[in-house]
Amino acid sequence: MKETAWKSPSNIALIKYWGKYDVQIPANPSISFTLREAATTTRLRYAEGTGKISVFLDGQNTPSFLPKIESFLERTKDFFPFAGEMDFEIHTSNSFPHSSGIASSASGMSALALCMMSVKKDLGLPIDNFFEEASNAARLGSGSGSRSLFGPLAAWGEHAEIEGSSNEYAVAFSDVDPIFKSFQDTILLVDKGEKTVSSTVGHGLMNGHPYAATRFEQAHENQSALLTAMLEGDLETFGAIVESEALTLHGMMMTSMPYFILMKPNTLEVLNKIWAYREETGHPVYFTLDAGANVHVLYPESHKDVIMSFIESELRTFCKDGSYLCDEVGNGPTQL
Ligand code: PMV
């Protein structure tokens, strides 16, 4: 068997993608920080064959991953028409604990898409733009995964002010003040459980949501304002938009039918502590949230020491087993 391997990172959205139509077309544009530490490493072994697939997570045969991989290969067959005539052995591992509540779909699907692109290249099939095509394929496995292909930031979904932006793939974005290229993201593991609401169900809640149209419009406006703030290095406006986006994402879930509260009491404790600390010290520390209870604490590298001692002394107590992950903005995938 031949082998190809990629390490691909996770990402954290600043403007949130929430709602989709057709096959993974986003209802609004989104933009994210690409992370450095949280990543999936995938080694794909391949040979001519009959479409047999086996998957190993941390060296353990994990057949429960097969349905996702099969549906990814089905959806991406225009990109990888050779998949049915090959056998694949997929060896994958995540840099973050499986039980951390950090979604591995963005990093996992982007790593797999990159491996498949490398196979395509090896077979001598035509490729226009390797990373654009990888992003397009990753999108079909995990919408947010389309953004993991590029750093320091990536934008997915058509947006008037991002040249070349597309609903089908993400584009690299770096038109920001340097302060944002080394931003820190400390991920507080408030709750390590499995997701209460799957992404598929979550996005589905936006169909027929009473506030959907306004929300999609707001995402365009927030993205415009965020781009300006980031270009100008305006931390205060950056923080206000990013925090509002996080709460809006949760607000959409609370006001859908059925409705969900994905924050935990400790999530709110953390948010209140961050607001109080910011008010008191004036330090630029902000939060964002995923579709879950964990809190991403965002701040410039220049404030790393002071914010880490704040996290240790005031926030850590709200984390499950006191655990958090230290991450920062990264530059995207690497071939191994
Ligand atoms: O890529 P999905 O389908 O798992 O959706 C991700 C949705 C959010 O993480 C909540 C927001 C985002 O833009 O990443």
Short mmCIF file of C-alpha atoms and ligand atoms in Angstrom, two decimals:
data_model
loop_
_atom_site.label_atom_id
_atom_site.label_comp_id
_atom_site.label_asym_id
_atom_site.label_seq_id
_atom_site.Cartn_x
_atom_site.Cartn_y
_atom_site.Cartn_z
CA MET A 1 0.00 0.00 0.00
CA LYS A 2 1.11 3.56 -0.63
CA GLU A 3 0.71 6.22 2.06
CA THR A 4 0.00 9.92 2.40
CA ALA A 5 -0.40 11.92 5.61
CA TRP A 6 -1.64 15.36 6.65
CA LYS A 7 -2.08 17.21 9.89
CA SER A 8 -5.00 19.61 9.75
CA PRO A 9 -6.17 22.00 12.46
CA SER A 10 -9.47 22.85 14.03
CA ASN A 11 -10.80 26.41 13.80
CA ILE A 12 -12.96 28.71 15.88
CA ALA A 13 -15.55 30.87 14.16
CA LEU A 14 -15.72 34.58 14.98
CA ILE A 15 -18.74 35.11 12.74
CA LYS A 16 -20.83 31.97 13.11
CA TYR A 17 -22.11 29.69 10.39
CA TRP A 18 -25.50 28.50 11.59
CA GLY A 19 -28.01 27.39 8.99
CA LYS A 20 -27.49 25.76 5.61
CA TYR A 21 -29.34 24.64 2.51
CA ASP A 22 -28.87 22.21 -0.40
CA VAL A 23 -25.73 20.17 0.13
CA GLN A 24 -23.73 22.11 2.69
CA ILE A 25 -24.27 25.58 1.29
CA PRO A 26 -24.05 28.07 4.18
CA ALA A 27 -26.98 30.41 4.81
CA ASN A 28 -24.53 33.16 5.77
CA PRO A 29 -20.82 33.93 5.52
CA SER A 30 -18.47 33.06 8.38
CA ILE A 31 -14.88 33.78 9.32
CA SER A 32 -12.63 31.94 11.76
CA PHE A 33 -9.29 31.85 13.46
CA THR A 34 -7.37 28.76 12.39
CA LEU A 35 -5.97 27.02 15.47
CA ARG A 36 -2.42 25.77 15.91
CA GLU A 37 -2.58 23.02 18.52
CA ALA A 38 -5.98 21.39 18.14
CA ALA A 39 -5.51 19.21 15.08
CA THR A 40 -6.16 15.84 13.50
CA THR A 41 -3.36 13.79 11.97
CA THR A 42 -4.51 11.35 9.31
CA ARG A 43 -2.40 8.76 7.50
CA LEU A 44 -4.18 7.31 4.51
CA ARG A 45 -2.88 4.04 3.13
CA TYR A 46 -4.23 3.18 -0.30
CA ALA A 47 -4.00 0.60 -3.05
CA GLU A 48 -6.03 -0.50 -6.05
CA GLY A 49 -9.02 -2.46 -4.81
CA THR A 50 -12.77 -2.64 -4.51
CA GLY A 51 -13.67 0.23 -2.16
CA LYS A 52 -12.88 -1.51 1.12
CA ILE A 53 -12.34 0.95 3.97
CA SER A 54 -11.03 0.45 7.48
CA VAL A 55 -10.55 3.19 10.07
CA PHE A 56 -8.29 3.29 13.10
CA LEU A 57 -8.51 5.94 15.81
CA ASP A 58 -5.33 6.04 17.92
CA GLY A 59 -4.43 2.62 16.53
CA GLN A 60 -7.81 1.07 17.43
CA ASN A 61 -10.12 -0.26 14.74
CA THR A 62 -13.13 2.11 14.91
CA PRO A 63 -15.91 0.90 12.59
CA SER A 64 -18.29 3.49 14.11
CA PHE A 65 -16.51 6.13 11.95
CA LEU A 66 -17.33 4.29 8.73
CA PRO A 67 -20.79 5.75 8.00
CA LYS A 68 -19.41 9.32 8.12
CA ILE A 69 -16.49 8.43 5.89
CA GLU A 70 -18.69 6.56 3.43
CA SER A 71 -21.07 9.48 3.17
CA PHE A 72 -18.11 11.86 2.71
CA LEU A 73 -16.78 9.70 -0.17
CA GLU A 74 -20.25 9.50 -1.68
CA ARG A 75 -20.68 13.29 -1.56
CA THR A 76 -17.20 13.94 -2.93
CA LYS A 77 -17.26 11.44 -5.76
CA ASP A 78 -16.98 14.20 -8.36
CA PHE A 79 -13.64 15.13 -6.77
CA PHE A 80 -12.50 11.59 -6.08
CA PRO A 81 -14.10 9.37 -8.75
CA PHE A 82 -11.41 6.74 -8.12
CA ALA A 83 -12.51 6.04 -4.53
CA GLY A 84 -14.63 2.99 -5.41
CA GLU A 85 -11.72 1.29 -7.16
CA MET A 86 -9.33 1.53 -4.28
CA ASP A 87 -8.99 0.14 -0.78
CA PHE A 88 -8.26 2.55 2.03
CA GLU A 89 -6.85 2.18 5.49
CA ILE A 90 -7.33 5.38 7.49
CA HIS A 91 -5.23 5.96 10.62
CA THR A 92 -6.32 9.02 12.50
CA SER A 93 -5.60 10.69 15.82
CA ASN A 94 -6.49 13.98 17.45
CA SER A 95 -4.16 16.20 19.45
CA PHE A 96 -7.00 16.91 21.88
CA PRO A 97 -8.74 14.32 24.06
CA HIS A 98 -11.75 12.63 22.46
CA SER A 99 -13.79 13.35 25.58
CA SER A 100 -12.96 17.08 25.62
CA GLY A 101 -16.13 18.19 23.88
CA ILE A 102 -13.98 19.75 21.14
CA ALA A 103 -15.51 18.82 17.82
CA SER A 104 -13.12 16.85 15.64
CA SER A 105 -15.22 17.07 12.48
CA ALA A 106 -13.55 20.20 11.04
CA SER A 107 -9.99 18.99 11.57
CA GLY A 108 -10.86 15.37 10.76
CA MET A 109 -12.72 16.05 7.54
CA SER A 110 -10.15 18.56 6.31
CA ALA A 111 -7.30 16.10 7.02
CA LEU A 112 -9.13 13.38 5.12
CA ALA A 113 -9.94 15.71 2.21
CA LEU A 114 -6.24 16.64 1.98
CA CYS A 115 -5.17 12.99 1.98
CA MET A 116 -7.66 12.24 -0.80
CA MET A 117 -6.32 15.21 -2.77
CA SER A 118 -2.80 13.80 -2.41
CA VAL A 119 -4.00 10.45 -3.74
CA LYS A 120 -5.63 12.26 -6.65
CA LYS A 121 -2.36 14.03 -7.36
CA ASP A 122 -0.44 10.78 -7.12
CA LEU A 123 -2.83 9.24 -9.69
CA GLY A 124 -1.98 12.08 -12.06
CA LEU A 125 -5.55 13.40 -12.25
CA PRO A 126 -5.98 17.10 -13.11
CA ILE A 127 -6.15 19.54 -10.18
CA ASP A 128 -6.73 23.27 -10.67
CA ASN A 129 -6.08 24.54 -7.20
CA PHE A 130 -5.12 21.91 -4.60
CA PHE A 131 -6.22 23.73 -1.44
CA GLU A 132 -9.36 25.25 -2.91
CA GLU A 133 -10.48 21.82 -4.05
CA ALA A 134 -9.51 20.32 -0.68
CA SER A 135 -11.60 23.00 1.05
CA ASN A 136 -14.55 22.30 -1.24
CA ALA A 137 -14.32 18.57 -0.51
CA ALA A 138 -13.88 19.17 3.24
CA ARG A 139 -17.03 21.35 3.21
CA LEU A 140 -19.04 18.36 2.00
CA GLY A 141 -17.94 16.43 5.09
CA SER A 142 -18.07 19.29 7.61
CA GLY A 143 -19.13 22.81 6.67
CA SER A 144 -16.77 24.49 9.12
CA GLY A 145 -14.05 22.08 7.99
CA SER A 146 -13.79 24.07 4.75
CA ARG A 147 -12.16 26.82 6.85
CA SER A 148 -9.45 24.61 8.36
CA LEU A 149 -7.43 24.63 5.14
CA PHE A 150 -6.07 28.12 5.53
CA GLY A 151 -4.54 30.37 8.15
CA PRO A 152 -4.28 32.65 9.98
CA LEU A 153 -7.96 33.27 9.28
CA ALA A 154 -10.33 31.72 6.78
CA ALA A 155 -13.61 32.99 5.36
CA TRP A 156 -16.30 30.77 3.93
CA GLY A 157 -19.47 31.96 2.23
CA GLU A 158 -20.05 34.76 -0.22
CA HIS A 159 -19.40 38.14 1.34
CA ALA A 160 -19.36 41.47 -0.48
CA GLU A 161 -16.06 42.57 1.03
CA ILE A 162 -14.05 39.39 0.66
CA GLU A 163 -12.75 39.05 -2.81
CA GLY A 164 -13.03 35.56 -4.23
CA SER A 165 -15.26 34.41 -1.36
CA SER A 166 -17.46 31.45 -2.21
CA ASN A 167 -20.20 29.30 -0.74
CA GLU A 168 -18.34 26.22 -1.95
CA TYR A 169 -14.93 26.69 -0.40
CA ALA A 170 -13.13 28.90 2.05
CA VAL A 171 -10.43 31.43 1.26
CA ALA A 172 -7.41 32.44 3.30
CA PHE A 173 -7.78 35.79 5.01
CA SER A 174 -4.89 37.77 6.44
CA ASP A 175 -5.88 41.37 5.85
CA VAL A 176 -5.76 42.12 9.58
CA ASP A 177 -3.63 43.99 12.07
CA PRO A 178 -0.68 41.75 13.10
CA ILE A 179 -2.10 41.54 16.62
CA PHE A 180 -4.70 39.08 15.32
CA LYS A 181 -2.14 36.80 13.70
CA SER A 182 -0.86 35.58 17.05
CA PHE A 183 -4.09 35.79 19.04
CA GLN A 184 -4.44 33.33 21.91
CA ASP A 185 -7.37 30.98 22.45
CA THR A 186 -7.55 29.22 25.79
CA ILE A 187 -10.37 26.69 25.59
CA LEU A 188 -12.03 26.18 28.95
CA LEU A 189 -13.51 22.70 29.16
CA VAL A 190 -16.63 23.49 31.12
CA ASP A 191 -18.38 20.35 29.97
CA LYS A 192 -16.72 17.40 28.34
CA GLY A 193 -19.83 15.47 27.34
CA GLU A 194 -20.95 14.54 23.86
CA LYS A 195 -22.78 17.27 21.97
CA THR A 196 -26.44 17.53 23.02
CA VAL A 197 -27.43 18.78 19.59
CA SER A 198 -25.66 17.45 16.50
CA SER A 199 -24.58 19.99 13.90
CA THR A 200 -27.05 18.56 11.41
CA VAL A 201 -29.96 18.99 13.81
CA GLY A 202 -28.67 22.42 14.86
CA HIS A 203 -28.43 23.82 11.35
CA GLY A 204 -31.83 22.30 10.61
CA LEU A 205 -33.34 24.39 13.41
CA MET A 206 -32.72 27.48 11.28
CA ASN A 207 -35.19 26.22 8.66
CA GLY A 208 -38.39 28.03 9.45
CA HIS A 209 -36.80 29.79 12.45
CA PRO A 210 -38.76 33.02 13.05
CA TYR A 211 -35.57 35.12 13.20
CA ALA A 212 -33.62 33.35 10.45
CA ALA A 213 -33.79 36.03 7.74
CA THR A 214 -32.71 38.78 10.14
CA ARG A 215 -29.94 36.63 11.55
CA PHE A 216 -28.50 35.82 8.10
CA GLU A 217 -28.52 39.52 7.21
CA GLN A 218 -26.92 40.40 10.54
CA ALA A 219 -24.07 37.95 9.89
CA HIS A 220 -23.18 39.85 6.70
CA GLU A 221 -23.21 43.15 8.59
CA ASN A 222 -21.26 41.78 11.54
CA GLN A 223 -18.67 40.36 9.19
CA SER A 224 -18.23 43.74 7.47
CA ALA A 225 -17.81 45.51 10.81
CA LEU A 226 -15.45 42.81 12.07
CA LEU A 227 -13.22 43.07 9.00
CA THR A 228 -12.85 46.81 9.56
CA ALA A 229 -12.13 46.34 13.27
CA MET A 230 -9.51 43.69 12.57
CA LEU A 231 -7.85 45.74 9.87
CA GLU A 232 -7.61 48.69 12.23
CA GLY A 233 -6.55 46.63 15.24
CA ASP A 234 -9.65 47.86 17.08
CA LEU A 235 -9.83 45.28 19.88
CA GLU A 236 -12.87 46.70 21.58
CA THR A 237 -15.06 46.51 18.48
CA PHE A 238 -13.59 43.10 17.66
CA GLY A 239 -14.58 41.85 21.12
CA ALA A 240 -18.06 43.32 21.00
CA ILE A 241 -18.86 41.68 17.65
CA VAL A 242 -17.31 38.33 18.52
CA GLU A 243 -19.11 38.07 21.88
CA SER A 244 -22.39 39.13 20.32
CA GLU A 245 -21.99 36.49 17.60
CA ALA A 246 -21.42 33.79 20.24
CA LEU A 247 -24.49 34.80 22.20
CA THR A 248 -26.55 35.13 19.03
CA LEU A 249 -25.65 31.56 18.06
CA HIS A 250 -26.93 30.41 21.45
CA GLY A 251 -29.90 32.77 21.19
CA MET A 252 -30.89 31.11 17.92
CA MET A 253 -30.86 27.74 19.65
CA MET A 254 -32.89 29.00 22.59
CA THR A 255 -35.53 30.46 20.27
CA SER A 256 -35.88 27.56 17.85
CA MET A 257 -38.50 24.84 18.02
CA PRO A 258 -37.52 22.53 19.61
CA TYR A 259 -35.35 24.79 21.81
CA PHE A 260 -32.04 24.04 23.50
CA ILE A 261 -29.82 25.60 26.11
CA LEU A 262 -26.29 24.43 25.43
CA MET A 263 -24.59 26.64 28.01
CA LYS A 264 -24.12 25.27 31.52
CA PRO A 265 -24.28 27.32 34.73
CA ASN A 266 -20.47 27.40 34.74
CA THR A 267 -20.46 28.83 31.22
CA LEU A 268 -22.37 31.85 32.54
CA GLU A 269 -20.09 32.10 35.57
CA VAL A 270 -17.11 32.32 33.21
CA LEU A 271 -18.71 34.95 30.97
CA ASN A 272 -19.57 37.12 33.97
CA LYS A 273 -16.04 36.77 35.35
CA ILE A 274 -14.56 37.81 32.00
CA TRP A 275 -16.81 40.88 31.85
CA ALA A 276 -16.01 41.88 35.44
CA TYR A 277 -12.27 41.39 34.94
CA ARG A 278 -12.30 43.42 31.74
CA GLU A 279 -14.24 46.19 33.38
CA GLU A 280 -11.86 46.23 36.33
CA THR A 281 -8.51 45.92 34.55
CA GLY A 282 -9.23 47.18 31.02
CA HIS A 283 -7.36 44.17 29.64
CA PRO A 284 -8.47 43.02 26.18
CA VAL A 285 -9.94 39.60 26.95
CA TYR A 286 -13.02 38.32 25.17
CA PHE A 287 -14.90 35.07 24.67
CA THR A 288 -16.55 33.08 21.99
CA LEU A 289 -18.58 29.88 22.17
CA ASP A 290 -19.17 26.90 19.96
CA ALA A 291 -22.44 25.01 19.90
CA GLY A 292 -21.71 23.77 23.41
CA ALA A 293 -20.80 24.78 26.95
CA ASN A 294 -17.04 25.30 26.54
CA VAL A 295 -15.66 28.83 26.47
CA HIS A 296 -12.93 30.03 24.12
CA VAL A 297 -11.05 32.84 25.86
CA LEU A 298 -9.50 35.15 23.26
CA TYR A 299 -6.73 37.69 23.90
CA PRO A 300 -3.57 39.11 22.32
CA GLU A 301 -0.26 37.34 22.83
CA SER A 302 1.09 40.46 24.55
CA HIS A 303 -1.31 39.77 27.44
CA LYS A 304 -0.58 36.06 27.73
CA ASP A 305 0.98 36.09 31.21
CA VAL A 306 -1.57 38.31 32.86
CA ILE A 307 -4.57 36.54 31.28
CA MET A 308 -3.19 33.10 32.08
CA SER A 309 -2.92 34.03 35.74
CA PHE A 310 -6.50 35.35 35.63
CA ILE A 311 -7.60 32.04 34.08
CA GLU A 312 -5.71 30.04 36.70
CA SER A 313 -7.00 32.03 39.64
CA GLU A 314 -10.55 32.83 38.61
CA LEU A 315 -11.76 30.68 35.70
CA ARG A 316 -10.17 27.29 36.13
CA THR A 317 -12.46 26.44 39.00
CA PHE A 318 -15.41 26.42 36.56
CA CYS A 319 -13.76 23.83 34.28
CA LYS A 320 -14.46 20.07 34.48
CA ASP A 321 -11.51 18.63 36.41
CA GLY A 322 -9.89 22.06 36.13
CA SER A 323 -9.00 21.38 32.52
CA TYR A 324 -8.37 23.75 29.67
CA LEU A 325 -6.42 23.68 26.41
CA CYS A 326 -4.00 26.40 25.35
CA ASP A 327 -4.17 27.25 21.71
CA GLU A 328 -3.44 30.15 19.40
CA VAL A 329 -3.86 31.26 15.82
CA GLY A 330 -2.06 28.98 13.40
CA ASN A 331 -1.20 28.78 9.74
CA GLY A 332 -3.17 25.81 8.50
CA PRO A 333 -2.43 22.20 7.55
CA THR A 334 0.93 20.56 7.01
CA GLN A 335 1.82 17.57 4.93
CA LEU A 336 3.76 14.95 6.88
O1 PMV B 1 -19.42 22.53 10.52
P1 PMV B 1 -20.55 22.19 11.37
O2 PMV B 1 -21.70 21.62 10.60
O3 PMV B 1 -20.16 21.30 12.51
O4 PMV B 1 -21.13 23.53 12.02
C1 PMV B 1 -20.37 24.35 12.83
C2 PMV B 1 -21.20 25.38 13.48
C3 PMV B 1 -20.51 26.25 14.51
O5 PMV B 1 -19.34 25.63 15.01
C4 PMV B 1 -21.46 26.46 15.67
C5 PMV B 1 -20.16 27.63 13.93
C6 PMV B 1 -19.03 27.69 12.96
O6 PMV B 1 -19.10 28.54 12.07
O7 PMV B 1 -18.05 26.92 13.10
#
